[in-house]
Amino acid sequence: MRDDWLVPAWPAPANVRAVCTTRSGGQSLAPYDGLNLGDHVGDAPAAVAANRQQLQEAIGTRPVFLRQVHGRAVAGLGPSSGDGIEADACMTAAPGVACTIMVADCLPVLLTDLGGTAVAAAHAGWRGLAGGREGGVLEAVHQQLCDSMRADRTQSTAELIAWLGPCIGPQAFEVGPEVRAEFLAHDPAAAAMFREHGNGKWLADLQGLARQRLQALGVTRIHGNDGGRDWCTVANPSRFFSHRRDSGVLGGSGRFAACVWLDPVR
Protein backbone atom coordinates (compact mmCIF):
# COMPACT_ATOMS: atom_id res chain seq x y z
CA MET A 1 0.00 0.00 0.00
CA ARG A 2 1.06 3.62 -0.48
CA ASP A 3 2.91 5.14 2.46
CA ASP A 4 0.39 7.91 3.09
CA TRP A 5 -2.76 5.77 2.91
CA LEU A 6 -4.49 5.61 6.27
CA VAL A 7 -4.52 2.27 8.09
CA PRO A 8 -7.04 2.51 10.95
CA ALA A 9 -5.61 2.34 14.46
CA TRP A 10 -8.48 0.50 16.11
CA PRO A 11 -8.73 -2.70 18.18
CA ALA A 12 -10.07 -4.85 15.38
CA PRO A 13 -9.28 -8.58 15.44
CA ALA A 14 -6.44 -9.83 13.26
CA ASN A 15 -8.73 -11.13 10.50
CA VAL A 16 -10.29 -7.67 9.97
CA ARG A 17 -8.35 -5.46 7.58
CA ALA A 18 -9.03 -1.84 6.62
CA VAL A 19 -7.51 1.06 4.73
CA CYS A 20 -8.43 4.53 3.51
CA THR A 21 -6.78 5.77 0.32
CA THR A 22 -5.58 9.30 -0.44
CA ARG A 23 -4.73 11.05 -3.70
CA SER A 24 -1.39 9.22 -3.71
CA GLY A 25 -0.84 6.87 -6.65
CA GLY A 26 -3.01 6.33 -9.68
CA GLN A 27 -3.08 7.50 -13.27
CA SER A 28 -5.70 10.25 -13.29
CA LEU A 29 -4.89 13.72 -14.58
CA ALA A 30 -5.98 17.06 -13.08
CA PRO A 31 -8.39 17.82 -11.53
CA TYR A 32 -8.69 14.14 -10.61
CA ASP A 33 -5.01 13.52 -9.92
CA GLY A 34 -3.91 10.98 -8.94
CA LEU A 35 -5.80 7.96 -7.42
CA ASN A 36 -9.37 8.88 -8.31
CA LEU A 37 -11.66 5.90 -7.71
CA GLY A 38 -14.93 7.52 -8.81
CA ASP A 39 -16.28 6.49 -12.20
CA HIS A 40 -19.08 9.08 -12.14
CA VAL A 41 -17.13 12.34 -11.87
CA GLY A 42 -15.98 12.88 -15.47
CA ASP A 43 -12.55 11.25 -15.26
CA ALA A 44 -11.23 9.07 -18.10
CA PRO A 45 -12.74 5.57 -17.71
CA ALA A 46 -9.39 3.88 -18.46
CA ALA A 47 -7.69 5.84 -15.68
CA VAL A 48 -10.41 4.96 -13.17
CA ALA A 49 -10.22 1.29 -14.12
CA ALA A 50 -6.44 1.32 -13.66
CA ASN A 51 -6.77 3.08 -10.32
CA ARG A 52 -9.31 0.55 -9.05
CA GLN A 53 -7.04 -2.27 -10.17
CA GLN A 54 -4.18 -0.65 -8.25
CA LEU A 55 -6.33 -0.60 -5.11
CA GLN A 56 -7.32 -4.25 -5.54
CA GLU A 57 -3.71 -5.33 -5.99
CA ALA A 58 -2.60 -3.28 -2.98
CA ILE A 59 -5.14 -4.74 -0.55
CA GLY A 60 -5.19 -8.25 -1.98
CA THR A 61 -8.96 -8.50 -2.16
CA ARG A 62 -11.71 -7.20 -4.44
CA PRO A 63 -13.32 -3.87 -3.52
CA VAL A 64 -17.02 -3.58 -4.37
CA PHE A 65 -18.02 -0.04 -5.40
CA LEU A 66 -21.60 1.01 -4.69
CA ARG A 67 -23.74 3.56 -6.50
CA GLN A 68 -24.12 5.95 -3.59
CA VAL A 69 -27.24 8.15 -3.51
CA HIS A 70 -27.18 9.75 -0.02
CA GLY A 71 -29.77 7.31 1.29
CA ARG A 72 -29.93 4.63 4.00
CA ALA A 73 -30.06 1.37 2.03
CA VAL A 74 -27.62 -1.35 3.12
CA ALA A 75 -26.32 -3.93 0.64
CA GLY A 76 -25.27 -7.38 1.76
CA LEU A 77 -22.14 -8.40 -0.13
CA GLY A 78 -20.82 -11.82 -1.05
CA PRO A 79 -18.02 -13.14 -3.26
CA SER A 80 -20.18 -12.77 -6.39
CA SER A 81 -21.39 -9.20 -5.70
CA GLY A 82 -20.64 -6.75 -8.48
CA ASP A 83 -20.16 -2.99 -8.61
CA GLY A 84 -23.03 -0.55 -9.01
CA ILE A 85 -25.47 -1.70 -6.30
CA GLU A 86 -27.55 1.32 -5.26
CA ALA A 87 -26.88 1.71 -1.54
CA ASP A 88 -25.02 3.92 0.91
CA ALA A 89 -23.79 1.17 3.19
CA CYS A 90 -22.70 -2.42 2.81
CA MET A 91 -21.76 -5.35 5.01
CA THR A 92 -20.39 -8.84 4.65
CA ALA A 93 -19.49 -11.88 6.71
CA ALA A 94 -17.58 -13.43 3.79
CA PRO A 95 -13.87 -13.08 3.05
CA GLY A 96 -12.67 -12.16 -0.41
CA VAL A 97 -14.70 -8.98 -0.87
CA ALA A 98 -14.08 -5.49 0.55
CA CYS A 99 -16.89 -3.20 1.69
CA THR A 100 -15.93 0.07 -0.01
CA ILE A 101 -17.17 3.63 0.37
CA MET A 102 -16.13 6.51 -1.92
CA VAL A 103 -16.00 10.03 -0.51
CA ALA A 104 -14.74 13.54 -1.18
CA ASP A 105 -16.11 15.47 1.85
CA CYS A 106 -18.70 13.03 3.22
CA LEU A 107 -17.68 10.82 6.13
CA PRO A 108 -16.71 7.15 5.62
CA VAL A 109 -17.58 4.99 8.64
CA LEU A 110 -16.12 1.49 9.02
CA LEU A 111 -17.58 -1.02 11.49
CA THR A 112 -16.79 -4.47 12.80
CA ASP A 113 -17.28 -6.55 15.92
CA LEU A 114 -14.62 -7.68 18.36
CA GLY A 115 -15.13 -11.27 17.25
CA GLY A 116 -14.35 -10.46 13.62
CA THR A 117 -17.51 -12.13 12.33
CA ALA A 118 -18.65 -9.31 10.02
CA VAL A 119 -17.59 -5.93 8.65
CA ALA A 120 -19.53 -2.96 7.29
CA ALA A 121 -18.96 0.46 5.72
CA ALA A 122 -21.25 3.48 5.48
CA HIS A 123 -21.31 6.70 3.44
CA ALA A 124 -22.34 9.41 5.90
CA GLY A 125 -22.99 12.69 4.18
CA TRP A 126 -25.37 14.96 6.06
CA ARG A 127 -28.48 13.70 4.21
CA GLY A 128 -27.76 10.05 4.78
CA LEU A 129 -26.63 10.66 8.34
CA ALA A 130 -29.69 12.71 9.27
CA GLY A 131 -32.14 10.33 7.60
CA GLY A 132 -35.79 10.74 8.48
CA ARG A 133 -38.24 9.35 10.98
CA GLU A 134 -36.68 5.89 10.70
CA GLY A 135 -33.17 7.23 11.24
CA GLY A 136 -30.26 7.49 8.87
CA VAL A 137 -27.65 5.27 7.30
CA LEU A 138 -25.81 4.54 10.56
CA GLU A 139 -28.99 3.33 12.24
CA ALA A 140 -29.70 1.13 9.22
CA VAL A 141 -26.27 -0.51 9.01
CA HIS A 142 -26.15 -0.91 12.79
CA GLN A 143 -29.44 -2.81 12.66
CA GLN A 144 -28.14 -5.08 9.93
CA LEU A 145 -24.98 -5.86 11.88
CA CYS A 146 -26.92 -6.53 15.07
CA ASP A 147 -29.32 -8.83 13.23
CA SER A 148 -26.34 -10.72 11.82
CA MET A 149 -24.78 -11.10 15.27
CA ARG A 150 -28.03 -12.24 16.84
CA ALA A 151 -28.35 -14.90 14.15
CA ASP A 152 -24.77 -15.93 14.88
CA ARG A 153 -25.45 -15.85 18.65
CA THR A 154 -21.84 -14.90 19.36
CA GLN A 155 -21.76 -11.14 19.82
CA SER A 156 -23.63 -8.25 21.40
CA THR A 157 -24.26 -4.65 20.34
CA ALA A 158 -21.74 -3.32 22.86
CA GLU A 159 -18.97 -5.22 21.08
CA LEU A 160 -19.18 -3.21 17.86
CA ILE A 161 -16.31 -0.87 17.08
CA ALA A 162 -16.17 1.97 14.56
CA TRP A 163 -13.56 3.97 12.69
CA LEU A 164 -14.32 7.41 11.21
CA GLY A 165 -12.33 8.46 8.17
CA PRO A 166 -11.45 11.89 6.74
CA CYS A 167 -14.29 14.29 5.90
CA ILE A 168 -15.02 17.99 5.62
CA GLY A 169 -14.01 19.50 8.95
CA PRO A 170 -16.04 21.58 11.41
CA GLN A 171 -14.18 24.75 10.39
CA ALA A 172 -15.23 24.31 6.72
CA PHE A 173 -18.68 22.68 6.64
CA GLU A 174 -21.10 25.59 6.26
CA VAL A 175 -24.78 24.58 6.18
CA GLY A 176 -28.15 26.26 6.25
CA PRO A 177 -30.65 26.26 9.12
CA GLU A 178 -32.67 23.47 7.49
CA VAL A 179 -29.76 21.05 7.94
CA ARG A 180 -29.43 21.90 11.62
CA ALA A 181 -33.20 21.55 12.06
CA GLU A 182 -33.16 18.00 10.65
CA PHE A 183 -30.56 16.85 13.15
CA LEU A 184 -32.20 18.60 16.10
CA ALA A 185 -35.53 16.99 15.21
CA HIS A 186 -33.86 13.62 15.73
CA ASP A 187 -31.94 14.61 18.88
CA PRO A 188 -31.82 18.07 20.50
CA ALA A 189 -28.30 17.26 21.74
CA ALA A 190 -27.12 17.67 18.14
CA ALA A 191 -27.19 21.44 18.76
CA ALA A 192 -23.72 21.10 20.31
CA MET A 193 -22.37 20.12 16.88
CA PHE A 194 -23.36 23.41 15.20
CA ARG A 195 -21.73 26.83 15.55
CA GLU A 196 -23.25 30.07 14.25
CA HIS A 197 -21.39 31.43 11.25
CA GLY A 198 -23.35 34.56 10.33
CA ASN A 199 -26.03 35.35 7.75
CA GLY A 200 -28.19 32.54 9.08
CA LYS A 201 -25.52 29.92 8.34
CA TRP A 202 -23.96 27.35 10.66
CA LEU A 203 -20.70 25.40 10.79
CA ALA A 204 -21.45 21.70 11.33
CA ASP A 205 -19.22 19.04 12.86
CA LEU A 206 -19.99 16.03 10.67
CA GLN A 207 -17.80 13.55 12.53
CA GLY A 208 -19.23 14.79 15.83
CA LEU A 209 -22.77 14.20 14.59
CA ALA A 210 -21.80 10.67 13.54
CA ARG A 211 -20.25 10.01 16.96
CA GLN A 212 -23.49 11.10 18.63
CA ARG A 213 -25.54 8.75 16.46
CA LEU A 214 -23.21 5.82 17.13
CA GLN A 215 -23.09 6.47 20.87
CA ALA A 216 -26.89 6.63 20.99
CA LEU A 217 -26.89 3.15 19.43
CA GLY A 218 -24.58 1.85 22.15
CA VAL A 219 -21.39 1.96 20.08
CA THR A 220 -18.81 3.55 22.39
CA ARG A 221 -15.57 2.25 20.86
CA ILE A 222 -15.15 4.94 18.19
CA HIS A 223 -11.75 5.66 16.65
CA GLY A 224 -10.25 7.79 13.89
CA ASN A 225 -11.42 11.29 12.94
CA ASP A 226 -11.62 13.56 15.98
CA GLY A 227 -12.46 16.75 14.11
CA GLY A 228 -8.84 17.93 13.90
CA ARG A 229 -7.47 19.78 10.90
CA ASP A 230 -5.40 16.81 9.69
CA TRP A 231 -8.65 14.90 9.05
CA CYS A 232 -10.29 17.70 7.04
CA THR A 233 -10.62 17.04 3.31
CA VAL A 234 -10.95 20.75 2.49
CA ALA A 235 -7.85 21.77 4.47
CA ASN A 236 -5.52 19.16 2.94
CA PRO A 237 -5.64 19.56 -0.86
CA SER A 238 -2.44 17.61 -1.55
CA ARG A 239 -3.76 14.57 0.32
CA PHE A 240 -7.55 14.45 -0.06
CA PHE A 241 -10.11 15.12 -2.74
CA SER A 242 -12.80 17.66 -1.79
CA HIS A 243 -15.94 18.24 -3.84
CA ARG A 244 -16.74 21.46 -2.02
CA ARG A 245 -13.23 22.88 -2.40
CA ASP A 246 -12.48 21.83 -5.98
CA SER A 247 -15.61 21.44 -8.07
CA GLY A 248 -16.50 25.12 -8.40
CA VAL A 249 -12.91 26.20 -9.10
CA LEU A 250 -11.48 23.26 -11.03
CA GLY A 251 -14.65 21.85 -12.55
CA GLY A 252 -14.50 18.52 -10.79
CA SER A 253 -13.14 16.42 -7.97
CA GLY A 254 -12.03 12.83 -7.63
CA ARG A 255 -13.03 10.35 -4.92
CA PHE A 256 -10.92 8.45 -2.43
CA ALA A 257 -12.18 5.35 -0.68
CA ALA A 258 -12.32 3.57 2.67
CA CYS A 259 -12.36 -0.23 2.61
CA VAL A 260 -12.86 -2.94 5.24
CA TRP A 261 -12.72 -6.67 4.66
CA LEU A 262 -12.23 -10.06 6.28
CA ASP A 263 -9.12 -12.10 5.64
CA PRO A 264 -9.66 -15.83 5.15
CA VAL A 265 -9.12 -17.87 8.30
CA ARG A 266 -5.75 -19.62 7.99
One Martini backbone bead per residue (centre of mass of N, CA, C, O) as a GRO file, in nm:
protein
  266
    1MET     BB    1   0.101   0.033   0.012
    2ARG     BB    2   0.078   0.345   0.053
    3ASP     BB    3   0.225   0.550   0.284
    4ASP     BB    4  -0.039   0.767   0.306
    5TRP     BB    5  -0.223   0.572   0.384
    6LEU     BB    6  -0.488   0.472   0.591
    7VAL     BB    7  -0.453   0.288   0.894
    8PRO     BB    8  -0.637   0.178   1.125
    9ALA     BB    9  -0.650   0.258   1.481
   10TRP     BB   10  -0.786  -0.037   1.596
   11PRO     BB   11  -0.940  -0.316   1.786
   12ALA     BB   12  -0.913  -0.526   1.568
   13PRO     BB   13  -0.905  -0.812   1.451
   14ALA     BB   14  -0.681  -0.986   1.252
   15ASN     BB   15  -0.912  -1.049   1.017
   16VAL     BB   16  -0.931  -0.735   1.008
   17ARG     BB   17  -0.932  -0.508   0.736
   18ALA     BB   18  -0.798  -0.167   0.661
   19VAL     BB   19  -0.851   0.130   0.443
   20CYS     BB   20  -0.741   0.467   0.333
   21THR     BB   21  -0.721   0.661   0.084
   22THR     BB   22  -0.568   0.882  -0.142
   23ARG     BB   23  -0.409   1.059  -0.398
   24SER     BB   24  -0.203   0.847  -0.398
   25GLY     BB   25  -0.143   0.766  -0.705
   26GLY     BB   26  -0.216   0.676  -1.009
   27GLN     BB   27  -0.355   0.812  -1.349
   28SER     BB   28  -0.481   1.074  -1.303
   29LEU     BB   29  -0.583   1.383  -1.405
   30ALA     BB   30  -0.652   1.685  -1.396
   31PRO     BB   31  -0.858   1.714  -1.112
   32TYR     BB   32  -0.797   1.378  -1.039
   33ASP     BB   33  -0.538   1.378  -0.898
   34GLY     BB   34  -0.462   1.046  -0.896
   35LEU     BB   35  -0.656   0.835  -0.706
   36ASN     BB   36  -0.925   0.793  -0.872
   37LEU     BB   37  -1.245   0.601  -0.793
   38GLY     BB   38  -1.445   0.762  -0.970
   39ASP     BB   39  -1.696   0.692  -1.241
   40HIS     BB   40  -1.889   0.989  -1.203
   41VAL     BB   41  -1.682   1.267  -1.255
   42GLY     BB   42  -1.521   1.268  -1.562
   43ASP     BB   43  -1.321   1.065  -1.588
   44ALA     BB   44  -1.122   0.847  -1.726
   45PRO     BB   45  -1.200   0.521  -1.749
   46ALA     BB   46  -0.909   0.400  -1.766
   47ALA     BB   47  -0.804   0.532  -1.507
   48VAL     BB   48  -1.007   0.415  -1.308
   49ALA     BB   49  -0.949   0.119  -1.364
   50ALA     BB   50  -0.650   0.133  -1.280
   51ASN     BB   51  -0.699   0.234  -0.991
   52ARG     BB   52  -0.871  -0.007  -0.895
   53GLN     BB   53  -0.652  -0.216  -0.948
   54GLN     BB   54  -0.448  -0.101  -0.751
   55LEU     BB   55  -0.616  -0.146  -0.500
   56GLN     BB   56  -0.655  -0.451  -0.523
   57GLU     BB   57  -0.350  -0.521  -0.517
   58ALA     BB   58  -0.286  -0.385  -0.239
   59ILE     BB   59  -0.515  -0.557  -0.061
   60GLY     BB   60  -0.594  -0.853  -0.182
   61THR     BB   61  -0.886  -0.757  -0.272
   62ARG     BB   62  -1.226  -0.698  -0.362
   63PRO     BB   63  -1.373  -0.413  -0.445
   64VAL     BB   64  -1.695  -0.271  -0.379
   65PHE     BB   65  -1.888  -0.050  -0.577
   66LEU     BB   66  -2.115   0.180  -0.526
   67ARG     BB   67  -2.430   0.354  -0.566
   68GLN     BB   68  -2.443   0.661  -0.434
   69VAL     BB   69  -2.751   0.851  -0.280
   70HIS     BB   70  -2.799   0.952   0.017
   71GLY     BB   71  -2.895   0.712   0.193
   72ARG     BB   72  -3.002   0.383   0.379
   73ALA     BB   73  -2.904   0.157   0.223
   74VAL     BB   74  -2.820  -0.200   0.254
   75ALA     BB   75  -2.564  -0.412   0.141
   76GLY     BB   76  -2.516  -0.744   0.074
   77LEU     BB   77  -2.210  -0.918   0.058
   78GLY     BB   78  -2.036  -1.122  -0.182
   79PRO     BB   79  -1.827  -1.282  -0.398
   80SER     BB   80  -2.049  -1.202  -0.647
   81SER     BB   81  -2.046  -0.910  -0.615
   82GLY     BB   82  -2.108  -0.612  -0.776
   83ASP     BB   83  -2.106  -0.328  -0.911
   84GLY     BB   84  -2.370  -0.072  -0.861
   85ILE     BB   85  -2.510  -0.075  -0.605
   86GLU     BB   86  -2.783   0.073  -0.449
   87ALA     BB   87  -2.607   0.236  -0.185
   88ASP     BB   88  -2.471   0.355   0.159
   89ALA     BB   89  -2.421   0.051   0.243
   90CYS     BB   90  -2.219  -0.230   0.374
   91MET     BB   91  -2.197  -0.596   0.414
   92THR     BB   92  -1.997  -0.874   0.563
   93ALA     BB   93  -1.905  -1.243   0.623
   94ALA     BB   94  -1.706  -1.253   0.376
   95PRO     BB   95  -1.445  -1.332   0.218
   96GLY     BB   96  -1.305  -1.154  -0.075
   97VAL     BB   97  -1.451  -0.875   0.016
   98ALA     BB   98  -1.485  -0.515  -0.004
   99CYS     BB   99  -1.598  -0.269   0.175
  100THR     BB  100  -1.692   0.036  -0.011
  101ILE     BB  101  -1.619   0.394   0.018
  102MET     BB  102  -1.691   0.696  -0.136
  103VAL     BB  103  -1.512   1.019  -0.110
  104ALA     BB  104  -1.525   1.418  -0.085
  105ASP     BB  105  -1.646   1.495   0.245
  106CYS     BB  106  -1.767   1.272   0.336
  107LEU     BB  107  -1.826   1.008   0.573
  108PRO     BB  108  -1.641   0.735   0.660
  109VAL     BB  109  -1.770   0.419   0.797
  110LEU     BB  110  -1.633   0.171   1.004
  111LEU     BB  111  -1.723  -0.179   1.085
  112THR     BB  112  -1.711  -0.403   1.375
  113ASP     BB  113  -1.630  -0.686   1.561
  114LEU     BB  114  -1.447  -0.847   1.814
  115GLY     BB  115  -1.485  -1.133   1.649
  116GLY     BB  116  -1.479  -1.108   1.327
  117THR     BB  117  -1.770  -1.174   1.163
  118ALA     BB  118  -1.801  -0.866   1.058
  119VAL     BB  119  -1.850  -0.605   0.807
  120ALA     BB  120  -1.868  -0.236   0.755
  121ALA     BB  121  -1.998   0.041   0.543
  122ALA     BB  122  -2.038   0.408   0.537
  123HIS     BB  123  -2.219   0.690   0.392
  124ALA     BB  124  -2.182   1.016   0.566
  125GLY     BB  125  -2.371   1.234   0.492
  126TRP     BB  126  -2.606   1.446   0.594
  127ARG     BB  127  -2.851   1.299   0.473
  128GLY     BB  128  -2.785   1.006   0.563
  129LEU     BB  129  -2.745   1.073   0.864
  130ALA     BB  130  -3.019   1.200   0.929
  131GLY     BB  131  -3.259   1.128   0.773
  132GLY     BB  132  -3.550   1.024   0.936
  133ARG     BB  133  -3.775   0.869   1.123
  134GLU     BB  134  -3.588   0.595   1.089
  135GLY     BB  135  -3.332   0.720   1.018
  136GLY     BB  136  -3.017   0.648   0.914
  137VAL     BB  137  -2.742   0.482   0.798
  138LEU     BB  138  -2.639   0.395   1.081
  139GLU     BB  139  -2.895   0.257   1.180
  140ALA     BB  140  -2.914   0.053   0.948
  141VAL     BB  141  -2.633  -0.092   0.977
  142HIS     BB  142  -2.662  -0.165   1.272
  143GLN     BB  143  -2.905  -0.354   1.238
  144GLN     BB  144  -2.768  -0.556   1.050
  145LEU     BB  145  -2.542  -0.639   1.242
  146CYS     BB  146  -2.719  -0.731   1.479
  147ASP     BB  147  -2.873  -0.947   1.325
  148SER     BB  148  -2.622  -1.115   1.257
  149MET     BB  149  -2.534  -1.168   1.555
  150ARG     BB  150  -2.793  -1.304   1.651
  151ALA     BB  151  -2.774  -1.540   1.451
  152ASP     BB  152  -2.484  -1.624   1.568
  153ARG     BB  153  -2.465  -1.596   1.892
  154THR     BB  154  -2.172  -1.417   1.972
  155GLN     BB  155  -2.281  -1.120   2.000
  156SER     BB  156  -2.291  -0.769   2.083
  157THR     BB  157  -2.347  -0.441   2.057
  158ALA     BB  158  -2.102  -0.350   2.249
  159GLU     BB  159  -1.887  -0.500   2.029
  160LEU     BB  160  -1.872  -0.260   1.860
  161ILE     BB  161  -1.671  -0.095   1.609
  162ALA     BB  162  -1.526   0.228   1.503
  163TRP     BB  163  -1.434   0.418   1.201
  164LEU     BB  164  -1.328   0.747   1.114
  165GLY     BB  165  -1.282   0.934   0.850
  166PRO     BB  166  -1.236   1.157   0.630
  167CYS     BB  167  -1.359   1.505   0.626
  168ILE     BB  168  -1.529   1.765   0.657
  169GLY     BB  169  -1.474   2.018   0.862
  170PRO     BB  170  -1.588   2.235   1.120
  171GLN     BB  171  -1.442   2.492   0.960
  172ALA     BB  172  -1.601   2.419   0.653
  173PHE     BB  173  -1.912   2.329   0.724
  174GLU     BB  174  -2.152   2.489   0.561
  175VAL     BB  175  -2.492   2.553   0.667
  176GLY     BB  176  -2.819   2.548   0.696
  177PRO     BB  177  -3.099   2.551   0.902
  178GLU     BB  178  -3.224   2.283   0.784
  179VAL     BB  179  -3.000   2.093   0.879
  180ARG     BB  180  -3.014   2.143   1.179
  181ALA     BB  181  -3.317   2.069   1.212
  182GLU     BB  182  -3.292   1.766   1.141
  183PHE     BB  183  -3.110   1.689   1.384
  184LEU     BB  184  -3.287   1.807   1.617
  185ALA     BB  185  -3.535   1.625   1.562
  186HIS     BB  186  -3.379   1.369   1.660
  187ASP     BB  187  -3.161   1.549   1.850
  188PRO     BB  188  -3.099   1.813   2.058
  189ALA     BB  189  -2.785   1.750   2.108
  190ALA     BB  190  -2.689   1.848   1.818
  191ALA     BB  191  -2.634   2.152   1.881
  192ALA     BB  192  -2.324   2.109   1.962
  193MET     BB  193  -2.252   2.069   1.629
  194PHE     BB  194  -2.316   2.386   1.613
  195ARG     BB  195  -2.204   2.702   1.456
  196GLU     BB  196  -2.220   3.014   1.419
  197HIS     BB  197  -2.166   3.212   1.087
  198GLY     BB  198  -2.369   3.383   0.967
  199ASN     BB  199  -2.636   3.456   0.774
  200GLY     BB  200  -2.783   3.184   0.890
  201LYS     BB  201  -2.535   3.015   0.938
  202TRP     BB  202  -2.349   2.698   0.977
  203LEU     BB  203  -2.123   2.497   1.159
  204ALA     BB  204  -2.045   2.156   1.103
  205ASP     BB  205  -1.997   1.839   1.280
  206LEU     BB  206  -1.986   1.545   1.131
  207GLN     BB  207  -1.831   1.353   1.323
  208GLY     BB  208  -1.995   1.433   1.575
  209LEU     BB  209  -2.270   1.334   1.472
  210ALA     BB  210  -2.181   1.039   1.436
  211ARG     BB  211  -2.105   0.985   1.728
  212GLN     BB  212  -2.383   1.031   1.848
  213ARG     BB  213  -2.528   0.805   1.694
  214LEU     BB  214  -2.352   0.572   1.794
  215GLN     BB  215  -2.388   0.614   2.100
  216ALA     BB  216  -2.702   0.579   2.093
  217LEU     BB  217  -2.648   0.264   1.995
  218GLY     BB  218  -2.385   0.167   2.185
  219VAL     BB  219  -2.130   0.291   2.045
  220THR     BB  220  -1.804   0.353   2.208
  221ARG     BB  221  -1.595   0.242   1.996
  222ILE     BB  222  -1.428   0.525   1.869
  223HIS     BB  223  -1.235   0.603   1.582
  224GLY     BB  224  -1.032   0.854   1.458
  225ASN     BB  225  -1.195   1.111   1.379
  226ASP     BB  226  -1.173   1.437   1.581
  227GLY     BB  227  -1.179   1.722   1.401
  228GLY     BB  228  -0.918   1.771   1.292
  229ARG     BB  229  -0.728   1.911   1.041
  230ASP     BB  230  -0.599   1.639   0.927
  231TRP     BB  231  -0.911   1.531   0.849
  232CYS     BB  232  -0.952   1.753   0.637
  233THR     BB  233  -1.031   1.781   0.308
  234VAL     BB  234  -1.010   2.091   0.256
  235ALA     BB  235  -0.719   2.140   0.417
  236ASN     BB  236  -0.591   1.883   0.217
  237PRO     BB  237  -0.516   1.894  -0.111
  238SER     BB  238  -0.266   1.682  -0.138
  239ARG     BB  239  -0.447   1.430  -0.006
  240PHE     BB  240  -0.750   1.530  -0.066
  241PHE     BB  241  -1.050   1.521  -0.174
  242SER     BB  242  -1.288   1.802  -0.274
  243HIS     BB  243  -1.585   1.911  -0.374
  244ARG     BB  244  -1.614   2.193  -0.242
  245ARG     BB  245  -1.328   2.304  -0.325
  246ASP     BB  246  -1.303   2.209  -0.653
  247SER     BB  247  -1.554   2.221  -0.846
  248GLY     BB  248  -1.586   2.535  -0.890
  249VAL     BB  249  -1.278   2.579  -0.985
  250LEU     BB  250  -1.200   2.292  -1.157
  251GLY     BB  251  -1.476   2.107  -1.236
  252GLY     BB  252  -1.372   1.889  -1.017
  253SER     BB  253  -1.367   1.560  -0.840
  254GLY     BB  254  -1.253   1.316  -0.675
  255ARG     BB  255  -1.216   0.980  -0.517
  256PHE     BB  256  -1.198   0.825  -0.227
  257ALA     BB  257  -1.133   0.530  -0.005
  258ALA     BB  258  -1.300   0.297   0.212
  259CYS     BB  259  -1.191  -0.019   0.357
  260VAL     BB  260  -1.339  -0.347   0.448
  261TRP     BB  261  -1.218  -0.677   0.559
  262LEU     BB  262  -1.187  -1.033   0.535
  263ASP     BB  263  -0.984  -1.269   0.619
  264PRO     BB  264  -0.889  -1.564   0.584
  265VAL     BB  265  -0.879  -1.848   0.751
  266ARG     BB  266  -0.562  -2.016   0.863
   0.00000   0.00000   0.00000
